[in-house]
Coordinates of C-alpha atoms in Angstrom, one line a residue:
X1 CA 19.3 7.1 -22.9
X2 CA 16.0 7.8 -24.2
X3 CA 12.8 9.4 -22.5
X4 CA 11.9 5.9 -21.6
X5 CA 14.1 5.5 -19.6
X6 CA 14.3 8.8 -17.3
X7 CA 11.9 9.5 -14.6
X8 CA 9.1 12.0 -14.5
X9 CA 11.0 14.3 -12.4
X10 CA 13.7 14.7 -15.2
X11 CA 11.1 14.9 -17.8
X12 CA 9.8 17.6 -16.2
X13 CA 13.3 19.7 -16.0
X14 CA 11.8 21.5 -19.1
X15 CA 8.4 22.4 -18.7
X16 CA 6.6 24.9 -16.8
X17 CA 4.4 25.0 -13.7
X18 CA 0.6 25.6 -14.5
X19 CA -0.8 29.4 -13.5
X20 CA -3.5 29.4 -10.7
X21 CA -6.2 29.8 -13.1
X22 CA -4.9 27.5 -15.8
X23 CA -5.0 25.1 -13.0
X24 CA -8.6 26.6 -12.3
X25 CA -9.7 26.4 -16.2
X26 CA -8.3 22.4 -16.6
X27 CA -10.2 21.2 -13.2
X28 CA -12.9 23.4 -14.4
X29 CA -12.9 21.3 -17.4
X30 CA -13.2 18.1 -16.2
X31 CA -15.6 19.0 -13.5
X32 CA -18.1 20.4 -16.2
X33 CA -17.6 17.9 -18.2
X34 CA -18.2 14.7 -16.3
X35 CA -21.3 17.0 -14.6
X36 CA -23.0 17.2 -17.9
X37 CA -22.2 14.1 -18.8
X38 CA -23.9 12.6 -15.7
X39 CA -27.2 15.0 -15.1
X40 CA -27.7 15.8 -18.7
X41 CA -26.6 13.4 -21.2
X42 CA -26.9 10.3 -19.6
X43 CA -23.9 9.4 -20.9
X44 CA -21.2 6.5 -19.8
X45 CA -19.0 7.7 -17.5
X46 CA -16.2 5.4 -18.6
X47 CA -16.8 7.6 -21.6
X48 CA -16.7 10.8 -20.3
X49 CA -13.2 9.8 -17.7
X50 CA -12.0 9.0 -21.2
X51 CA -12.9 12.6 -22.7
X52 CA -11.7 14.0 -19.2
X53 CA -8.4 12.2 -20.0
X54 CA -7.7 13.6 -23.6
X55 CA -8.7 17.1 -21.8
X56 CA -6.4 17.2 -19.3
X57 CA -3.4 16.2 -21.9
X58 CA -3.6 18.6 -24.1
X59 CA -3.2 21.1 -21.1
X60 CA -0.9 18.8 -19.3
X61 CA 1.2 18.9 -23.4
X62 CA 0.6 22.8 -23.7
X63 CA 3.1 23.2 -21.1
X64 CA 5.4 21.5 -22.5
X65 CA 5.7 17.8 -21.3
X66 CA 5.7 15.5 -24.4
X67 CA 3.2 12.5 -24.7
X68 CA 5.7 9.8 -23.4
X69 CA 6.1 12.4 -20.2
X70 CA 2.0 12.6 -20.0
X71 CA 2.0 8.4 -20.4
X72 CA 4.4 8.5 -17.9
X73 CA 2.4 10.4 -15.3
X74 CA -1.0 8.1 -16.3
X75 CA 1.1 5.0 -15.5
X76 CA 2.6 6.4 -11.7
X77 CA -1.3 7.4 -11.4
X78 CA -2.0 3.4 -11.9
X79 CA 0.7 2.0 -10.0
X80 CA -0.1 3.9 -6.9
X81 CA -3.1 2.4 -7.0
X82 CA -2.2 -1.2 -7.9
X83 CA -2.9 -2.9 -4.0
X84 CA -6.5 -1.0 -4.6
X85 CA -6.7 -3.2 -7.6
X86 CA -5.4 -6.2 -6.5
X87 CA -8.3 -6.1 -3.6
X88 CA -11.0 -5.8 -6.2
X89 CA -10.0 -8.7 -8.0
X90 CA -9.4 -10.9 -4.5
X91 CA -13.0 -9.0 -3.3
X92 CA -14.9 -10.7 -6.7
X93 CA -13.4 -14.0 -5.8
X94 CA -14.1 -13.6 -1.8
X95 CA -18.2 -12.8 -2.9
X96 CA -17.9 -16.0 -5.1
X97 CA -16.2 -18.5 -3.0
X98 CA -18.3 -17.3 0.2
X99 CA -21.6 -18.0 -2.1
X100 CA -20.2 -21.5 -3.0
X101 CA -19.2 -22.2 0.4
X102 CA -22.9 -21.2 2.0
X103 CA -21.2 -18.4 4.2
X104 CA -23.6 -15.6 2.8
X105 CA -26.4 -17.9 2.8
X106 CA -26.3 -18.9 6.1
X107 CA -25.6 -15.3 6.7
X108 CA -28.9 -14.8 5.6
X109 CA -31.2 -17.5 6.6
X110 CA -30.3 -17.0 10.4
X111 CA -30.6 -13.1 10.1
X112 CA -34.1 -13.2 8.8
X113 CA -34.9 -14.5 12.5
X114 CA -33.6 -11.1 14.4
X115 CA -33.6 -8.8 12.2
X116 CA -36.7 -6.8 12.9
X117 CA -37.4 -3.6 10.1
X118 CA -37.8 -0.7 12.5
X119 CA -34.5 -1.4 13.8
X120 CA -32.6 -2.9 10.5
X121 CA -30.8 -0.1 9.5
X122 CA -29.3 0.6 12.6
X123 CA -28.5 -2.7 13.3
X124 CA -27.3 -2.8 9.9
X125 CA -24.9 0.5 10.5
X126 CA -23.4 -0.9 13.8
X127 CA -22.9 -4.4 12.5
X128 CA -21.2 -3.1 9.6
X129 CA -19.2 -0.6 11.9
X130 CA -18.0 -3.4 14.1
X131 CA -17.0 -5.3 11.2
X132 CA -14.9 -2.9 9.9
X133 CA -13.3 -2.1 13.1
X134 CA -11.8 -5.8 13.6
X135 CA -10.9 -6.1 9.5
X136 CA -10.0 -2.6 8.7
X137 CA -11.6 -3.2 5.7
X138 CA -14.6 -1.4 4.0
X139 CA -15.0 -3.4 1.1
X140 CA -14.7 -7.0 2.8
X141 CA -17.3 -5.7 5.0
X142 CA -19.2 -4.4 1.9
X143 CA -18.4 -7.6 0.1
X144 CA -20.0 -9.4 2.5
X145 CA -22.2 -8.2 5.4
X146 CA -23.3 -5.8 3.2
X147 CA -24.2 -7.8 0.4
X148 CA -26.4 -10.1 3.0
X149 CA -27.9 -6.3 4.6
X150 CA -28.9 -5.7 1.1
X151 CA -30.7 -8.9 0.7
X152 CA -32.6 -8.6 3.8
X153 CA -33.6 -5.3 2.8
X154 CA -34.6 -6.0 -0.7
X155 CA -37.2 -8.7 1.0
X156 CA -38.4 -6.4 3.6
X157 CA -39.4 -3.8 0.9
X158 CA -36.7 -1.0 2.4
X159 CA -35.5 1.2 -0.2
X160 CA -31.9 0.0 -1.1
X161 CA -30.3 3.3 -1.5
X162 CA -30.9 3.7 2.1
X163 CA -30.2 0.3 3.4
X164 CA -26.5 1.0 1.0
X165 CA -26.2 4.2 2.7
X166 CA -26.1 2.6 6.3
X167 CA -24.2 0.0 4.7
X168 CA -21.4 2.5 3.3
X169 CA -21.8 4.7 6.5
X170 CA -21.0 1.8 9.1
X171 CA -18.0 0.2 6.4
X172 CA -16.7 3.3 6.3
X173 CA -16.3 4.6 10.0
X174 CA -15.2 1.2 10.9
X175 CA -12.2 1.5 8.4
X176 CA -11.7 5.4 9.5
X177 CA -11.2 4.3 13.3
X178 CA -10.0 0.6 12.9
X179 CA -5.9 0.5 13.8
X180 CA -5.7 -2.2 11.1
X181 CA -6.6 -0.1 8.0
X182 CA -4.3 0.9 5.5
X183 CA -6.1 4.3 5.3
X184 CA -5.6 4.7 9.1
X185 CA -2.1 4.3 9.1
X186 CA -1.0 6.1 5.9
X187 CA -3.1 9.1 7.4
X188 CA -1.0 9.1 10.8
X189 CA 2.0 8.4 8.9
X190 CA 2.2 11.0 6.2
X191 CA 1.0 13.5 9.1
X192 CA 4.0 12.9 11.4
X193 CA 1.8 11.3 14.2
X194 CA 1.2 8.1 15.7
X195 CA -1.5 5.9 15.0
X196 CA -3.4 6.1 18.0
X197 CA -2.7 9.7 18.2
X198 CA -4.7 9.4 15.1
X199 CA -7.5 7.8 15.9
X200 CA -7.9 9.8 19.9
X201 CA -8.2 12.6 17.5
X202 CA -11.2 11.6 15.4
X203 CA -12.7 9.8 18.0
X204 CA -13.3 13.9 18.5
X205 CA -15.9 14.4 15.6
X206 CA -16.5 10.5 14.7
X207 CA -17.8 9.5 18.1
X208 CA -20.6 12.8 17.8
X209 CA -21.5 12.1 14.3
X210 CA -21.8 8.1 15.2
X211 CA -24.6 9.5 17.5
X212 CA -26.4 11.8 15.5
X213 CA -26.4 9.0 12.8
X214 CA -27.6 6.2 15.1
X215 CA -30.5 8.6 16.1
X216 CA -31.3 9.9 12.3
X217 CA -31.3 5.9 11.2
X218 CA -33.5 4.6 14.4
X219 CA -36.1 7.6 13.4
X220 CA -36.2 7.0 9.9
X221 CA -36.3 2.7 10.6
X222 CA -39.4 3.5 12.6
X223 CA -41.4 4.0 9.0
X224 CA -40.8 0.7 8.2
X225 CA -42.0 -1.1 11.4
X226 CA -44.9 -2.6 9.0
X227 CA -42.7 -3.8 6.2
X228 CA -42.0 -7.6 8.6
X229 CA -41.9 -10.0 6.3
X230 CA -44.9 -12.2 6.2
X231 CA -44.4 -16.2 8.2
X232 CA -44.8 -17.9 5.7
X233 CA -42.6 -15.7 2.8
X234 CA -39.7 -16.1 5.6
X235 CA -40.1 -19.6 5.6
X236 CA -40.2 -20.2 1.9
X237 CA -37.1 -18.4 2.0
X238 CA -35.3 -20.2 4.2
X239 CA -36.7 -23.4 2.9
X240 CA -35.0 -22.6 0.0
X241 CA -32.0 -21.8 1.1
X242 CA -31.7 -25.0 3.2
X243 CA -32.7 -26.8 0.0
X244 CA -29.5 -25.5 -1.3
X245 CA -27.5 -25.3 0.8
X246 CA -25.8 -27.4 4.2
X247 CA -26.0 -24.1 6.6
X248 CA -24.2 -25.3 9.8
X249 CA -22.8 -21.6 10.9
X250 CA -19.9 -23.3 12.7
X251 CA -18.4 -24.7 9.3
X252 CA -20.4 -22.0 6.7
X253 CA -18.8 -18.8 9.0
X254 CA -15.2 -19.9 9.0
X255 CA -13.8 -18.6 5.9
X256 CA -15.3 -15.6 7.5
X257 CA -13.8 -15.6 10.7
X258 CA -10.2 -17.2 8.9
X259 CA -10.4 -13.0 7.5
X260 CA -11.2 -11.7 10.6
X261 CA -8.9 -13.3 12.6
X262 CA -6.0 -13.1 9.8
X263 CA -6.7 -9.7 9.5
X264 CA -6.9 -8.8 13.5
X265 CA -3.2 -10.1 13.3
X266 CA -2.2 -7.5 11.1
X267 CA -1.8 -9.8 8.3
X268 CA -2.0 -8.0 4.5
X269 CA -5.5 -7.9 3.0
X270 CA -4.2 -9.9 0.4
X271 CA -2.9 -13.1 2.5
X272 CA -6.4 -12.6 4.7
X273 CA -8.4 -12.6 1.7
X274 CA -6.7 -15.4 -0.2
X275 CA -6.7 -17.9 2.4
X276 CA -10.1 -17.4 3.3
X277 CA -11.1 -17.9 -0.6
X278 CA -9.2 -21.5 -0.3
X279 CA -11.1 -22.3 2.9
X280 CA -14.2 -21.5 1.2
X281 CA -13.6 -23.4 -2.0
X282 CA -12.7 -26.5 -0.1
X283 CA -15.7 -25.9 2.7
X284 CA -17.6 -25.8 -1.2
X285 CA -16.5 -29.0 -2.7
X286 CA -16.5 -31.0 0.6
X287 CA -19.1 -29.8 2.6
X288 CA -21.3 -28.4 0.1
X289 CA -20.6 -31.3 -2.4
X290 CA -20.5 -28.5 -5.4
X291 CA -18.2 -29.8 -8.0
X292 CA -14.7 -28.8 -8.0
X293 CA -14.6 -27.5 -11.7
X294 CA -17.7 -25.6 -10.9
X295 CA -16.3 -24.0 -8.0
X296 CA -13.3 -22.5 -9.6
X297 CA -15.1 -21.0 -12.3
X298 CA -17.5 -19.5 -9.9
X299 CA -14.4 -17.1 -8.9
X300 CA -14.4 -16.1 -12.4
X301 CA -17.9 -15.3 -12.9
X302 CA -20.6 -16.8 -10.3
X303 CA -24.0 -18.1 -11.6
X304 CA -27.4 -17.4 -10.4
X305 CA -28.7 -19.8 -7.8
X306 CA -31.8 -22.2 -8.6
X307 CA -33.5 -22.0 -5.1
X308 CA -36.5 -20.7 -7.1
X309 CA -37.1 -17.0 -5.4
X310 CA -36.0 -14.9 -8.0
X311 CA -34.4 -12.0 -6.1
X312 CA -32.3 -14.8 -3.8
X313 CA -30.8 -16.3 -6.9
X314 CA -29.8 -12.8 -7.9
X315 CA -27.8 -12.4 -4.7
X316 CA -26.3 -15.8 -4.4
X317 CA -25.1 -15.7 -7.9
X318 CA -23.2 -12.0 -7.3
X319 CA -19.0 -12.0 -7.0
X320 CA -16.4 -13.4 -9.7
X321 CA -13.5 -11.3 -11.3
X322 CA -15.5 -10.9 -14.2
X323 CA -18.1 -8.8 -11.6
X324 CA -15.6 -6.8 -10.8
X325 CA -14.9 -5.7 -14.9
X326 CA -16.8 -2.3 -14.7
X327 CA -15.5 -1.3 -11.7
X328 CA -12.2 -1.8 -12.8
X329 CA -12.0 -0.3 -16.1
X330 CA -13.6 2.8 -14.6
X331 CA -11.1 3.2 -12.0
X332 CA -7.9 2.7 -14.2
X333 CA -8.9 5.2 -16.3
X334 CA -9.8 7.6 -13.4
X335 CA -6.8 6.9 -12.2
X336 CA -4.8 7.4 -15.3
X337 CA -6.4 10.9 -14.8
X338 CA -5.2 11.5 -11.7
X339 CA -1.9 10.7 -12.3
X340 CA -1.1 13.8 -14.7
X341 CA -3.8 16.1 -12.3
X342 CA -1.2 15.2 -9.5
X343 CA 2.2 15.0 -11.8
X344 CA 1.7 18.2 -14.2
X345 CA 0.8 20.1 -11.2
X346 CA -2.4 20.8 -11.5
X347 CA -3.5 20.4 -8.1
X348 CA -0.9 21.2 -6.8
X349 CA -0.7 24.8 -7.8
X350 CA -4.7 25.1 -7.1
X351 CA -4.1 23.9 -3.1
X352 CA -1.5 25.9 -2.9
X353 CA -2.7 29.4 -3.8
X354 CA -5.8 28.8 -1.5
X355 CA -3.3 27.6 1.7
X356 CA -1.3 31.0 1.4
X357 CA -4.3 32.8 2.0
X358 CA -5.5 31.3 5.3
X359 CA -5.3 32.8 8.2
X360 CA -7.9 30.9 10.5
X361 CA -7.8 27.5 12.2
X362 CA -11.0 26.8 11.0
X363 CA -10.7 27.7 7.7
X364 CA -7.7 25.8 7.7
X365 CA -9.3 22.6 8.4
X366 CA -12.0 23.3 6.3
X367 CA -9.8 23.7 3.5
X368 CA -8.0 20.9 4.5
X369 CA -11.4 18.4 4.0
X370 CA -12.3 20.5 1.2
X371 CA -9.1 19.7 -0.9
X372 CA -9.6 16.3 0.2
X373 CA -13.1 15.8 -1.1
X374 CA -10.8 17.8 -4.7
X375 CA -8.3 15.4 -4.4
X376 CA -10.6 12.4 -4.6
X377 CA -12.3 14.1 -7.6
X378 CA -9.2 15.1 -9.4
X379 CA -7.1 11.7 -8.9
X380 CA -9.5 8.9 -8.3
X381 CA -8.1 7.3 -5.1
X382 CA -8.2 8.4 -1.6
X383 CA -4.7 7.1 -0.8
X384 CA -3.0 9.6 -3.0
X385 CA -5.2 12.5 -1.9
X386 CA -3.8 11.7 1.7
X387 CA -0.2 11.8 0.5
X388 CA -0.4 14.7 -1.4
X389 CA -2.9 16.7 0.7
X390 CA -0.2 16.3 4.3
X391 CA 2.7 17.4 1.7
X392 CA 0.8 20.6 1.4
X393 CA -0.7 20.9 4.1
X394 CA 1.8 19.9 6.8
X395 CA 3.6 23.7 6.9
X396 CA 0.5 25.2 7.3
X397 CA -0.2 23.2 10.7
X398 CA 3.5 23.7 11.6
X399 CA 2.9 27.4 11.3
X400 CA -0.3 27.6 13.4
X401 CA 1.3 24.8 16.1
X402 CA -1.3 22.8 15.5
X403 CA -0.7 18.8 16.4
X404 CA -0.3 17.0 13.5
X405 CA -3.2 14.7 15.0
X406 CA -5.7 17.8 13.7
X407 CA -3.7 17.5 10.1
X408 CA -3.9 13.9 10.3
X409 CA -7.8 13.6 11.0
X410 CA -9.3 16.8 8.8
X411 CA -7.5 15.1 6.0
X412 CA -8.8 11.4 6.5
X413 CA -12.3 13.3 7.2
X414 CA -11.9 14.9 3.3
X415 CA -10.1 11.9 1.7
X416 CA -11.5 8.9 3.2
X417 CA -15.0 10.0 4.1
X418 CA -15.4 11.0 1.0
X419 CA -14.3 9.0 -1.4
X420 CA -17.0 6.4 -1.4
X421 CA -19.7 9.5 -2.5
X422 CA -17.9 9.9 -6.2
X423 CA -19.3 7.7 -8.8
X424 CA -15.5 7.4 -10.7
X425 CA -13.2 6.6 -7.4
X426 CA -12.3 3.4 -6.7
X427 CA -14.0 3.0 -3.2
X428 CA -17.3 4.9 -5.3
X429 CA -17.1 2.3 -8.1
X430 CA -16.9 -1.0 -5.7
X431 CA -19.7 -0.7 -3.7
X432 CA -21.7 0.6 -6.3
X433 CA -21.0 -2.7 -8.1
X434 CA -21.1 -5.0 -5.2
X435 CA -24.3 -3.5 -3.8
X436 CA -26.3 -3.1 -6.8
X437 CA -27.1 0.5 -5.9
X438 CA -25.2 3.5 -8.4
X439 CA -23.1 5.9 -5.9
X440 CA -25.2 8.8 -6.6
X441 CA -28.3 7.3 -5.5
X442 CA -26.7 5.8 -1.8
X443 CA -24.9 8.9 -1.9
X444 CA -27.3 10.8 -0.1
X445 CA -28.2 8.5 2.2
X446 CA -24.3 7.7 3.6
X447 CA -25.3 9.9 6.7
X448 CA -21.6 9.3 8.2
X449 CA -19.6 10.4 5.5
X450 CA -21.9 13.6 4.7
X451 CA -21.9 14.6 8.7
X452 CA -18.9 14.0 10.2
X453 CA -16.7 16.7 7.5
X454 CA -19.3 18.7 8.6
X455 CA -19.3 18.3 12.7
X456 CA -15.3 18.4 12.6
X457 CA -15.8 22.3 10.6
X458 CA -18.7 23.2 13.0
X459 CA -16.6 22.2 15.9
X460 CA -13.4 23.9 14.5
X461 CA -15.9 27.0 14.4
X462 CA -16.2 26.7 18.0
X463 CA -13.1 25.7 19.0
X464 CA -13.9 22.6 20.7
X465 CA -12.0 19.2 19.8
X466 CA -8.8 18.7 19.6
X467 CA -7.3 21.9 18.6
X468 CA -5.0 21.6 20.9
X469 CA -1.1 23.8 20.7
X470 CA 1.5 21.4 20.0
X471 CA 3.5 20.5 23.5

């Protein structure tokens, strides 16, 4: 038998756990790295997850694992991951065949009618909030409300990192609350709870935070109250689109309501998305009367528009695999990484000194979002920071008789909150890419996912929520 063909585990017989502050030196490492990379080199960051990834190697090979071992780990890092993967390929063809079939457009030309600018972005976070509720599905809402948010708010002269930060905001507490999403459900089951369990328990901080959000966005919409778009640009624009488009919204929308109502059935994100893509391709070539040929090369990589408004032509040619090529190199390679942070131990060992040291409920639950937002850092992918982050946590709760509700939602609130603020993670990567707008610039403006970590620690503090005994 050779090392090929033998698990990780097994691999692993021989070599040694790293030390606390080895662990602190290689995280260190990469953290330093990729931050002056970033801020002060300007340099790629497929680059520098690449230089992050010969780093962590030669520490991951200094304690003894040998380079098929270390391949090993970067492969179970990818394959974890590969239903992240397979969504950003179907989410490139979704963007595509919903901009062949006229769904986005008509999207568009109707919203320009009720979408007034001192109340878009709040409009734009509830809409995107409800969305994700009935999909349990950032990026489809992303994909496609949120591409047609962005639009609107290009033309109305709002700043797009904040019209993406609404966007992101909305996407994600949809998916956080929504019984449907995959997050959800992992969360409740690697916790020991059930799902609704779950989501009473970060109804808790989300419900709050939705509020202080709503109020945040309607103040800072108020400062674009003069930003309407002229009569007469609003009906060149729609002129065009009609032009270009047949935009009937009881044919355009189905492919969109196909997902929705797939998806409210609890059907996989993959079956949801691919049928709507058909229904769109045909709704292209039939009602549309694109050419077939055209239409399947669109899912590879979609073409401007020629409606003759420059920045509308940008947004109707946007989706494709090919689209979806940056995003996806990045986040196989920051996966790769995280699978030997999470295999060799690294993290691991780090979490784990920090937990035997708590003694408070609230600093437990801090430390539980904090090793989240780590986790995401460290491996890339929110969906393995859950997993690991209950493993280590879990005894910890036990110990304090906590309900595994509070485990389950102070690690959703570090994994999946988070993960769309880090440039490298997969959720980071797609909606910078589909929105046009680099994750550090939204990032600041994602008022849910900044907040409500912090509302669930302030109210841990106090000792309001649901810290609860176990009954």
């Amino acid at each position: 038998m050779t090392e090929q063909d033998v698990s990780i585990d097994e691999l692993s017989i021989a070599c040694r756990l790293p030390s606390f502050f080895h662990a602190v030196f290689c995280f260190s490492g990469v953290l330093l790295l990729i931050s002056l990379g970033l801020f002060v080199w300007q340099a790629s960051l497929h680059t520098l997850i690449f230089l992050a990834l010969i780093w962590v190697s030669i520490q991951t090979r200094g304690l003894g694992y040998s380079f098929v071992a270390i391949r090993r780990m970067m492969d179970a890092g990818i394959t974890k991951a590969l239903p992240a993967i397979y969504i950003f390929l179907l989410i490139g063809m979704v963007i595509a065949s919903f901009m062949q079939s006229g769904t986005i457009a008509s999207l568009l030309y109707y919203g320009l009618d009720w979408l007034n600018p001192s109340i878009f972005l709040v409009v734009g976070f509830v809409l995107c909030g409800l969305m994700s509720i009935a999909t349990g599905t950032s990026w489809g809402t992303v994909g496609t409300v949120g591409i047609v948010l962005i639009g609107i708010g290009d033309a109305m002269s709002i700043p797009l990192p904040l019209v993406a930060g609404a966007i992101v905001s909305g996407a994600t507490f949809g998916d956080k609350l929504s019984p449907i999403s995959d997050t959800t459900n992992l969360a409740a089951m690697s916790a020991g709870t059930s799902l609704y369990r779950h989501i009473g328990s970060m109804l808790y901080t989300s419900m709050p935070t939705f509020i202080i959000v709503l109020i945040i966005f309607t103040i800072w919409g108020m400062q674009y109250d003069r930003n309407a778009l002229p009569e007469n640009y609003i009906n060149e624009i729609r002129d065009a689109l009609a032009d270009a488009y047949q935009l009937d919204l009881w044919v355009t929308l189905l492919p969109l309501l196909l997902m929705l109502g797939l998806s409210i059935q609890r059907y996989a994100a993959e079956v949801s998305m691919s049928c709507s893509i058909l229904l769109a391709m045909l709704i292209a070539v039939v009602y549309q009367g694109r050419d077939g040929v055209d239409v399947i090369n669109a899912l590879w990589i979609n073409l401007p528009e020629t409606t003759g408004i420059e920045s509308i032509d940008t947004l109707l040619g946007r989706g494709g695999i090919y689209s979806m090529a940056w995003t996806l190199l990045l986040s196989i390679l920051a996966l790769a990484l995280g699978g030997i942070m999470h295999h060799a131990g690294f993290l691991r060992v780090l979490l784990l000194q920090i937990i035997s040291r708590i003694q408070r409920i609230s600093t437990l639950i801090f430390t539980t979002i904090a090793a989240g937002f780590l986790g995401n850092i460290a491996m890339g992918e929110a969906y393995i920071s859950i997993i690991l982050n209950c493993q280590l946590f879990k005894g910890a709760y036990q110990e304090k008789e906590l309900d595994p509700a509070i485990l389950s939602r102070s690690v959703e609130e570090g994994s999946t909150l988070t993960t769309g603020l880090i440039p490298w993670t997969t959720a980071g990567t797609f909606y910078a890419a589909t929105l046009g707008v680099p994750t550090l610039d939204y990032a600041g403006y994602a008022l849910l996912n900044l907040l409500n970590p912090l509302v669930s620690i302030v109210m841990a503090i106090l000792g309001i929520g649901l810290l609860q005994k176990m009954r």
